[in-house]
PDB file of C-alpha atoms and ligand atoms in Angstrom:
ATOM      1  CA  UNK K 215      33.212 -94.108  -0.449  1.00  0.00           C
ATOM      2  CA  UNK K 216      36.988 -94.121  -0.137  1.00  0.00           C
ATOM      3  CA  UNK K 217      39.062 -92.998   2.639  1.00  0.00           C
ATOM      4  CA  UNK K 218      40.156 -89.892   1.002  1.00  0.00           C
ATOM      5  CA  UNK K 219      36.601 -88.973  -0.245  1.00  0.00           C
ATOM      6  CA  UNK K 220      35.411 -89.552   3.317  1.00  0.00           C
ATOM      7  CA  UNK K 221      38.012 -87.232   4.900  1.00  0.00           C
ATOM      8  CA  UNK K 222      37.442 -84.704   2.204  1.00  0.00           C
ATOM      9  CA  UNK K 223      33.819 -84.478   3.214  1.00  0.00           C
ATOM     10  CA  UNK K 224      34.708 -84.456   6.610  1.00  0.00           C
ATOM     11  CA  UNK K 225      36.881 -81.327   6.170  1.00  0.00           C
ATOM     12  CA  UNK K 226      34.318 -79.694   3.831  1.00  0.00           C
ATOM     13  CA  UNK K 227      31.528 -79.859   6.775  1.00  0.00           C
ATOM     14  CA  UNK K 228      33.995 -78.379   9.255  1.00  0.00           C
ATOM     15  CA  UNK K 229      35.060 -75.556   6.884  1.00  0.00           C
ATOM     16  CA  UNK K 230      31.295 -74.827   6.594  1.00  0.00           C
ATOM     17  CA  UNK K 231      31.022 -74.908  10.323  1.00  0.00           C
ATOM     18  CA  UNK K 232      33.782 -72.693  10.808  1.00  0.00           C
ATOM     19  CA  UNK K 233      32.491 -70.152   8.363  1.00  0.00           C
ATOM     20  CA  UNK K 234      29.231 -69.875  10.162  1.00  0.00           C
ATOM     21  CA  UNK K 235      30.804 -69.677  13.642  1.00  0.00           C
ATOM     22  CA  UNK K 236      33.053 -67.017  12.881  1.00  0.00           C
ATOM     23  CA  UNK K 237      30.584 -64.966  10.560  1.00  0.00           C
ATOM     24  CA  UNK K 238      32.328 -65.759   7.615  1.00  0.00           C
ATOM     25  CA  UNK K 239      30.847 -65.601   4.386  1.00  0.00           C
ATOM     26  CA  UNK K 240      29.985 -69.049   2.805  1.00  0.00           C
ATOM     27  CA  UNK K 241      32.412 -70.510   0.441  1.00  0.00           C
ATOM     28  CA  UNK K 242      35.272 -67.635   1.521  1.00  0.00           C
ATOM     29  CA  UNK K 243      37.645 -70.096   2.478  1.00  0.00           C
ATOM     30  CA  UNK K 244      39.333 -72.371  -0.072  1.00  0.00           C
ATOM     31  CA  UNK K 245      40.535 -75.733   0.596  1.00  0.00           C
ATOM     32  CA  UNK K 246      44.029 -76.760  -0.839  1.00  0.00           C
ATOM     33  CA  UNK K 247      44.832 -80.330  -0.612  1.00  0.00           C
ATOM     34  CA  UNK K 248      48.602 -80.921   0.275  1.00  0.00           C
ATOM     35  CA  UNK K 249      49.316 -83.765  -1.448  1.00  0.00           C
ATOM     36  CA  UNK K 250      53.250 -84.059  -0.859  1.00  0.00           C
ATOM     37  CA  UNK K 251      54.655 -87.579  -0.718  1.00  0.00           C
ATOM     38  CA  UNK K 252      51.129 -89.008  -1.727  1.00  0.00           C
ATOM     39  CA  UNK K 253      50.998 -91.067  -4.756  1.00  0.00           C
ATOM     40  CA  UNK K 254      49.210 -90.063  -7.879  1.00  0.00           C
ATOM     41  CA  UNK K 255      46.124 -92.620  -7.104  1.00  0.00           C
ATOM     42  CA  UNK K 256      45.473 -90.791  -3.828  1.00  0.00           C
ATOM     43  CA  UNK K 257      45.187 -87.328  -5.907  1.00  0.00           C
ATOM     44  CA  UNK K 258      42.987 -89.148  -8.454  1.00  0.00           C
ATOM     45  CA  UNK K 259      40.726 -90.118  -5.496  1.00  0.00           C
ATOM     46  CA  UNK K 260      40.595 -86.500  -4.293  1.00  0.00           C
ATOM     47  CA  UNK K 261      39.951 -85.429  -7.851  1.00  0.00           C
ATOM     48  CA  UNK K 262      36.846 -87.856  -8.297  1.00  0.00           C
ATOM     49  CA  UNK K 263      35.387 -86.441  -5.303  1.00  0.00           C
ATOM     50  CA  UNK K 264      35.437 -82.970  -6.510  1.00  0.00           C
ATOM     51  CA  UNK K 265      38.837 -81.565  -5.004  1.00  0.00           C
ATOM     52  CA  UNK K 266      40.434 -79.375  -7.715  1.00  0.00           C
ATOM     53  CA  UNK K 267      43.132 -77.339  -5.667  1.00  0.00           C
ATOM     54  CA  UNK K 268      46.287 -79.161  -4.887  1.00  0.00           C
ATOM     55  CA  UNK K 269      49.261 -77.867  -3.012  1.00  0.00           C
ATOM     56  CA  UNK K 270      52.854 -79.524  -3.700  1.00  0.00           C
ATOM     57  CA  UNK K 271      56.230 -78.751  -1.999  1.00  0.00           C
ATOM     58  CA  UNK K 272      58.854 -80.579  -3.974  1.00  0.00           C
ATOM     59  CA  UNK K 273      58.992 -79.662  -7.912  1.00  0.00           C
ATOM     60  CA  UNK K 274      60.029 -83.072  -9.192  1.00  0.00           C
ATOM     61  CA  UNK K 275      57.656 -85.044  -7.124  1.00  0.00           C
ATOM     62  CA  UNK K 276      54.954 -82.547  -8.456  1.00  0.00           C
ATOM     63  CA  UNK K 277      56.027 -82.870 -12.144  1.00  0.00           C
ATOM     64  CA  UNK K 278      55.882 -86.776 -12.099  1.00  0.00           C
ATOM     65  CA  UNK K 279      52.270 -86.259 -10.489  1.00  0.00           C
ATOM     66  CA  UNK K 280      51.104 -84.218 -13.102  1.00  0.00           C
ATOM     67  CA  UNK K 281      52.214 -86.503 -15.810  1.00  0.00           C
ATOM     68  CA  UNK K 282      50.562 -89.180 -14.121  1.00  0.00           C
ATOM     69  CA  UNK K 283      47.324 -87.725 -13.583  1.00  0.00           C
ATOM     70  CA  UNK K 284      46.919 -86.908 -17.197  1.00  0.00           C
ATOM     71  CA  UNK K 285      47.211 -90.619 -17.868  1.00  0.00           C
ATOM     72  CA  UNK K 286      45.104 -91.707 -14.809  1.00  0.00           C
ATOM     73  CA  UNK K 287      42.198 -88.971 -15.006  1.00  0.00           C
ATOM     74  CA  UNK K 288      42.686 -87.509 -18.423  1.00  0.00           C
ATOM     75  CA  UNK K 289      38.986 -85.810 -18.269  1.00  0.00           C
ATOM     76  CA  UNK K 290      39.940 -83.921 -15.066  1.00  0.00           C
ATOM     77  CA  UNK K 291      43.598 -83.422 -14.739  1.00  0.00           C
ATOM     78  CA  UNK K 292      43.344 -80.212 -16.896  1.00  0.00           C
ATOM     79  CA  UNK K 293      40.938 -78.725 -14.428  1.00  0.00           C
ATOM     80  CA  UNK K 294      43.559 -79.004 -11.424  1.00  0.00           C
ATOM     81  CA  UNK K 295      44.765 -75.812 -10.258  1.00  0.00           C
ATOM     82  CA  UNK K 296      48.367 -76.358  -8.859  1.00  0.00           C
ATOM     83  CA  UNK K 297      49.544 -74.498  -5.785  1.00  0.00           C
ATOM     84  CA  UNK K 298      53.302 -74.432  -5.266  1.00  0.00           C
ATOM     85  CA  UNK K 299      53.897 -74.204  -1.650  1.00  0.00           C
ATOM     86  CA  UNK K 300      57.537 -75.306  -0.909  1.00  0.00           C
ATOM     87  CA  UNK K 301      60.738 -73.457  -0.704  1.00  0.00           C
ATOM     88  CA  UNK K 302      61.426 -71.861  -4.254  1.00  0.00           C
ATOM     89  CA  UNK K 303      65.198 -72.365  -5.555  1.00  0.00           C
ATOM     90  CA  UNK K 304      66.136 -69.996  -7.938  1.00  0.00           C
ATOM     91  CA  UNK K 305      67.125 -72.377 -10.645  1.00  0.00           C
ATOM     92  CA  UNK K 306      63.587 -73.924 -10.368  1.00  0.00           C
ATOM     93  CA  UNK K 307      61.509 -70.996 -11.228  1.00  0.00           C
ATOM     94  CA  UNK K 308      61.330 -71.415 -14.913  1.00  0.00           C
ATOM     95  CA  UNK K 309      59.471 -74.811 -14.471  1.00  0.00           C
ATOM     96  CA  UNK K 310      57.484 -73.685 -11.405  1.00  0.00           C
ATOM     97  CA  UNK K 311      56.342 -70.571 -13.593  1.00  0.00           C
ATOM     98  CA  UNK K 312      55.352 -72.837 -16.518  1.00  0.00           C
ATOM     99  CA  UNK K 313      53.503 -75.608 -14.678  1.00  0.00           C
ATOM    100  CA  UNK K 314      51.808 -74.170 -11.587  1.00  0.00           C
ATOM    101  CA  UNK K 315      48.908 -71.668 -11.167  1.00  0.00           C
ATOM    102  CA  UNK K 316      49.751 -70.341  -8.047  1.00  0.00           C
ATOM    103  CA  UNK K 317      52.964 -69.935  -5.656  1.00  0.00           C
ATOM    104  CA  UNK K 318      52.499 -69.442  -2.024  1.00  0.00           C
ATOM    105  CA  UNK K 319      55.961 -69.416  -1.039  1.00  0.00           C
ATOM    106  CA  UNK K 320      57.743 -66.118  -2.580  1.00  0.00           C
ATOM    107  CA  UNK K 321      59.990 -64.722  -0.071  1.00  0.00           C
ATOM    108  CA  UNK K 322      62.699 -62.707  -1.798  1.00  0.00           C
ATOM    109  CA  UNK K 323      62.590 -60.334  -4.935  1.00  0.00           C
ATOM    110  CA  UNK K 324      65.139 -62.265  -6.829  1.00  0.00           C
ATOM    111  CA  UNK K 325      62.647 -65.476  -7.071  1.00  0.00           C
ATOM    112  CA  UNK K 326      59.793 -63.261  -7.713  1.00  0.00           C
ATOM    113  CA  UNK K 327      61.508 -61.417 -10.678  1.00  0.00           C
ATOM    114  CA  UNK K 328      62.627 -64.933 -12.146  1.00  0.00           C
ATOM    115  CA  UNK K 329      59.175 -66.212 -11.745  1.00  0.00           C
ATOM    116  CA  UNK K 330      57.562 -63.243 -13.475  1.00  0.00           C
ATOM    117  CA  UNK K 331      60.055 -63.133 -16.318  1.00  0.00           C
ATOM    118  CA  UNK K 332      59.819 -66.717 -16.898  1.00  0.00           C
ATOM    119  CA  UNK K 333      56.075 -67.137 -16.875  1.00  0.00           C
ATOM    120  CA  UNK K 334      54.528 -67.968 -20.451  1.00  0.00           C
ATOM    121  CA  UNK K 335      52.673 -64.991 -21.344  1.00  0.00           C
ATOM    122  CA  UNK K 336      49.846 -67.124 -22.849  1.00  0.00           C
ATOM    123  CA  UNK K 337      49.136 -68.281 -19.353  1.00  0.00           C
ATOM    124  CA  UNK K 338      48.398 -65.157 -18.002  1.00  0.00           C
ATOM    125  CA  UNK K 339      50.246 -63.589 -14.748  1.00  0.00           C
ATOM    126  CA  UNK K 340      51.141 -66.122 -12.304  1.00  0.00           C
ATOM    127  CA  UNK K 341      49.335 -65.710  -8.803  1.00  0.00           C
ATOM    128  CA  UNK K 342      51.953 -65.134  -6.041  1.00  0.00           C
ATOM    129  CA  UNK K 343      51.621 -64.814  -2.215  1.00  0.00           C
ATOM    130  CA  UNK K 344      54.448 -63.553  -0.120  1.00  0.00           C
ATOM    131  CA  UNK K 345      55.454 -65.822   2.500  1.00  0.00           C
ATOM    132  CA  UNK K 346      56.244 -64.203   5.878  1.00  0.00           C
ATOM    133  CA  UNK K 347      58.036 -65.907   8.768  1.00  0.00           C
ATOM    134  CA  UNK K 348      56.108 -64.606  11.681  1.00  0.00           C
ATOM    135  CA  UNK K 349      57.690 -66.843  14.353  1.00  0.00           C
ATOM    136  CA  UNK K 350      61.372 -65.511  13.692  1.00  0.00           C
ATOM    137  CA  UNK K 351      62.788 -69.006  13.535  1.00  0.00           C
ATOM    138  CA  UNK K 352      65.841 -68.811  11.617  1.00  0.00           C
ATOM    139  CA  UNK K 353      65.206 -72.236  10.179  1.00  0.00           C
ATOM    140  CA  UNK K 354      61.953 -71.203   8.503  1.00  0.00           C
ATOM    141  CA  UNK K 355      61.630 -69.582   5.234  1.00  0.00           C
ATOM    142  CA  UNK K 356      59.709 -66.301   4.775  1.00  0.00           C
ATOM    143  CA  UNK K 357      60.559 -62.794   4.778  1.00  0.00           C
ATOM    144  CA  UNK K 358      60.579 -60.713   7.708  1.00  0.00           C
ATOM    145  CA  UNK K 359      57.180 -59.032   8.572  1.00  0.00           C
ATOM    146  CA  UNK K 360      59.072 -55.514   8.824  1.00  0.00           C
ATOM    147  CA  UNK K 361      59.958 -56.030   5.122  1.00  0.00           C
ATOM    148  CA  UNK K 362      56.600 -57.089   3.992  1.00  0.00           C
ATOM    149  CA  UNK K 363      55.281 -53.722   2.494  1.00  0.00           C
ATOM    150  CA  UNK K 364      58.688 -52.976   0.739  1.00  0.00           C
ATOM    151  CA  UNK K 365      58.835 -56.420  -0.671  1.00  0.00           C
ATOM    152  CA  UNK K 366      55.016 -56.610  -1.768  1.00  0.00           C
ATOM    153  CA  UNK K 367      55.468 -53.291  -3.805  1.00  0.00           C
ATOM    154  CA  UNK K 368      58.375 -54.655  -5.557  1.00  0.00           C
ATOM    155  CA  UNK K 369      56.934 -58.111  -6.067  1.00  0.00           C
ATOM    156  CA  UNK K 370      53.422 -56.339  -7.458  1.00  0.00           C
ATOM    157  CA  UNK K 371      55.618 -54.490  -9.653  1.00  0.00           C
ATOM    158  CA  UNK K 372      57.068 -57.482 -11.413  1.00  0.00           C
ATOM    159  CA  UNK K 373      55.813 -58.067 -14.901  1.00  0.00           C
ATOM    160  CA  UNK K 374      54.419 -61.519 -15.249  1.00  0.00           C
ATOM    161  CA  UNK K 375      53.206 -61.641 -11.814  1.00  0.00           C
ATOM    162  CA  UNK K 376      49.816 -61.083  -9.705  1.00  0.00           C
ATOM    163  CA  UNK K 377      50.204 -60.692  -6.076  1.00  0.00           C
ATOM    164  CA  UNK K 378      47.510 -61.637  -4.495  1.00  0.00           C
ATOM    165  CA  UNK K 379      48.175 -61.898  -0.616  1.00  0.00           C
ATOM    166  CA  UNK K 380      50.209 -63.456   2.218  1.00  0.00           C
ATOM    167  CA  UNK K 381      51.147 -66.873   3.451  1.00  0.00           C
ATOM    168  CA  UNK K 382      52.621 -68.229   6.687  1.00  0.00           C
ATOM    169  CA  UNK K 383      53.568 -71.394   8.271  1.00  0.00           C
ATOM    170  CA  UNK K 384      53.631 -70.565  12.042  1.00  0.00           C
ATOM    171  CA  UNK K 385      55.520 -72.674  14.619  1.00  0.00           C
ATOM    172  CA  UNK K 386      53.494 -75.673  15.711  1.00  0.00           C
ATOM    173  CA  UNK K 387      51.280 -74.390  18.402  1.00  0.00           C
ATOM    174  CA  UNK K 388      48.716 -76.235  20.512  1.00  0.00           C
ATOM    175  CA  UNK K 389      46.774 -73.295  22.308  1.00  0.00           C
ATOM    176  CA  UNK K 390      43.682 -72.096  20.398  1.00  0.00           C
ATOM    177  CA  UNK K 391      44.051 -68.490  21.310  1.00  0.00           C
ATOM    178  CA  UNK K 392      47.597 -68.353  20.684  1.00  0.00           C
ATOM    179  CA  UNK K 393      47.047 -69.899  17.550  1.00  0.00           C
ATOM    180  CA  UNK K 394      44.641 -67.033  16.772  1.00  0.00           C
ATOM    181  CA  UNK K 395      47.242 -64.399  17.613  1.00  0.00           C
ATOM    182  CA  UNK K 396      49.694 -65.250  15.198  1.00  0.00           C
ATOM    183  CA  UNK K 397      47.296 -65.733  12.347  1.00  0.00           C
ATOM    184  CA  UNK K 398      45.921 -62.291  13.497  1.00  0.00           C
ATOM    185  CA  UNK K 399      49.273 -60.824  12.695  1.00  0.00           C
ATOM    186  CA  UNK K 400      49.334 -61.981   9.212  1.00  0.00           C
ATOM    187  CA  UNK K 401      45.829 -60.603   8.319  1.00  0.00           C
ATOM    188  CA  UNK K 402      46.724 -57.152   9.951  1.00  0.00           C
ATOM    189  CA  UNK K 403      49.847 -57.190   7.809  1.00  0.00           C
ATOM    190  CA  UNK K 404      47.438 -57.851   4.877  1.00  0.00           C
ATOM    191  CA  UNK K 405      45.014 -55.193   5.865  1.00  0.00           C
ATOM    192  CA  UNK K 406      48.032 -52.446   6.124  1.00  0.00           C
ATOM    193  CA  UNK K 407      49.160 -53.543   2.635  1.00  0.00           C
ATOM    194  CA  UNK K 408      45.486 -52.843   1.257  1.00  0.00           C
ATOM    195  CA  UNK K 409      45.618 -49.501   3.089  1.00  0.00           C
ATOM    196  CA  UNK K 410      49.005 -48.687   1.264  1.00  0.00           C
ATOM    197  CA  UNK K 411      47.319 -49.133  -2.064  1.00  0.00           C
ATOM    198  CA  UNK K 412      47.785 -52.981  -2.832  1.00  0.00           C
ATOM    199  CA  UNK K 413      44.361 -53.504  -3.539  1.00  0.00           C
ATOM    200  CA  UNK K 414      44.995 -57.172  -5.008  1.00  0.00           C
ATOM    201  CA  UNK K 415      46.650 -58.307  -1.734  1.00  0.00           C
ATOM    202  CA  UNK K 416      43.302 -60.181  -0.346  1.00  0.00           C
ATOM    203  CA  UNK K 417      44.365 -63.686   0.114  1.00  0.00           C
ATOM    204  CA  UNK K 418      45.545 -65.189   3.206  1.00  0.00           C
ATOM    205  CA  UNK K 419      47.202 -68.689   3.023  1.00  0.00           C
ATOM    206  CA  UNK K 420      47.108 -69.819   6.449  1.00  0.00           C
ATOM    207  CA  UNK K 421      46.088 -72.862   8.512  1.00  0.00           C
ATOM    208  CA  UNK K 422      46.891 -76.628   8.249  1.00  0.00           C
ATOM    209  CA  UNK K 423      45.339 -79.846   9.629  1.00  0.00           C
ATOM    210  CA  UNK K 424      46.245 -78.785  13.164  1.00  0.00           C
ATOM    211  CA  UNK K 425      45.206 -75.234  13.433  1.00  0.00           C
ATOM    212  CA  UNK K 426      42.638 -74.585  10.512  1.00  0.00           C
ATOM    213  CA  UNK K 427      39.874 -73.406  12.898  1.00  0.00           C
ATOM    214  CA  UNK K 428      41.931 -70.736  14.393  1.00  0.00           C
ATOM    215  CA  UNK K 429      42.903 -69.519  10.778  1.00  0.00           C
ATOM    216  CA  UNK K 430      39.411 -69.148   9.621  1.00  0.00           C
ATOM    217  CA  UNK K 431      38.393 -67.450  12.588  1.00  0.00           C
ATOM    218  CA  UNK K 432      41.109 -64.883  11.530  1.00  0.00           C
ATOM    219  CA  UNK K 433      40.382 -64.459   8.185  1.00  0.00           C
ATOM    220  CA  UNK K 434      41.900 -67.255   6.222  1.00  0.00           C
ATOM    221  CA  UNK K 435      41.158 -67.326   2.528  1.00  0.00           C
ATOM    222  CA  UNK K 436      43.007 -70.547   1.755  1.00  0.00           C
ATOM    223  CA  UNK K 437      43.704 -73.232   4.031  1.00  0.00           C
ATOM    224  CA  UNK K 438      46.468 -75.853   3.246  1.00  0.00           C
ATOM    225  CA  UNK K 439      45.303 -79.431   4.667  1.00  0.00           C
ATOM    226  CA  UNK K 440      47.468 -82.680   4.130  1.00  0.00           C
ATOM    227  CA  UNK K 441      47.043 -85.052   6.877  1.00  0.00           C
ATOM    228  CA  UNK K 442      43.239 -84.517   7.615  1.00  0.00           C
ATOM    229  CA  UNK K 443      42.515 -85.383   3.810  1.00  0.00           C
ATOM    230  CA  UNK K 444      45.100 -88.079   2.948  1.00  0.00           C
ATOM    231  CA  UNK K 445      46.111 -89.502   6.563  1.00  0.00           C
ATOM    232  CA  UNK K 446      49.582 -89.347   8.247  1.00  0.00           C
ATOM    233  CA  UNK K 447      52.529 -89.124   5.742  1.00  0.00           C
ATOM    234  CA  UNK K 448      54.681 -92.294   5.676  1.00  0.00           C
TER     235      UNK K 448
HETATM  236  C1  PLP R 196      52.830 -80.237   4.466  1.00  0.00           C
HETATM  237  C2  PLP R 196      52.178 -78.872   4.387  1.00  0.00           C
HETATM  238  C3  PLP R 196      50.921 -78.470   4.809  1.00  0.00           C
HETATM  239  C4  PLP R 196      49.840 -79.488   5.233  1.00  0.00           C
HETATM  240  O1  PLP R 196      50.245 -79.952   6.499  1.00  0.00           O
HETATM  241  P1  PLP R 196      49.109 -80.804   7.462  1.00  0.00           P
HETATM  242  O2  PLP R 196      49.555 -80.780   8.586  1.00  0.00           O
HETATM  243  O3  PLP R 196      49.670 -82.207   6.938  1.00  0.00           O
HETATM  244  O4  PLP R 196      47.853 -80.474   7.108  1.00  0.00           O
HETATM  245  C5  PLP R 196      50.498 -77.121   4.621  1.00  0.00           C
HETATM  246  N1  PLP R 196      51.274 -76.135   4.152  1.00  0.00           N
HETATM  247  C6  PLP R 196      52.743 -76.378   3.660  1.00  0.00           C
HETATM  248  C7  PLP R 196      53.748 -75.528   3.385  1.00  0.00           C
HETATM  249  C8  PLP R 196      52.921 -77.816   3.920  1.00  0.00           C
HETATM  250  O5  PLP R 196      54.595 -77.919   3.721  1.00  0.00           O
END
């Protein structure tokens, strides 16, 4: 077994373990393999090991890999669900809307509107998550939590989009209970949005290599894992 396949197996085992440990339903946590800065051969390895959801941060890099994979793994490349997880520049929305299945990083209405308008009708609505900035760091993208409900209503009303939930990238934190506390805030906001009538808002994209146990404990439905699958980025 190659290194990527072995790492994937290990991460999947841990997900199953944490689902049991925190009384989560089996298979309620979806694994997104974050493949930024990895060459297409590494993605092909993950693909051969059964991985179908990939997260990319940089548009041009992602497009190059999508093309390379169609040559490298023609039988499986079409089965990939591509998740855009990086900051969305408004001049890139058309290509993102055409080439991705999910966008985790919607944090303003202008970008949401453009993504919806530019989504090809034949592909069905684009699945989007609202990215919230829970740590209040000025350098981080994400909408302020206080804006979540208003923004969620506006995004949910955009034709061409389906608002599926929330995403956050908390500041690095090594203490497990403090990791949990931040993820709990995102889960609470998600619950509030559903109480307010946004029934579709069920996904919580939270948890990376260093903190996915805490994220699963607090209800993550999508975890975004790079390092633990592909190794340290060079
Ligand atoms: C890079 C990245 C990840 C993966 O981080 P790891 O620590 O390598 O697991 C997850 N989410 C986003 C938005 C990223 O940019």
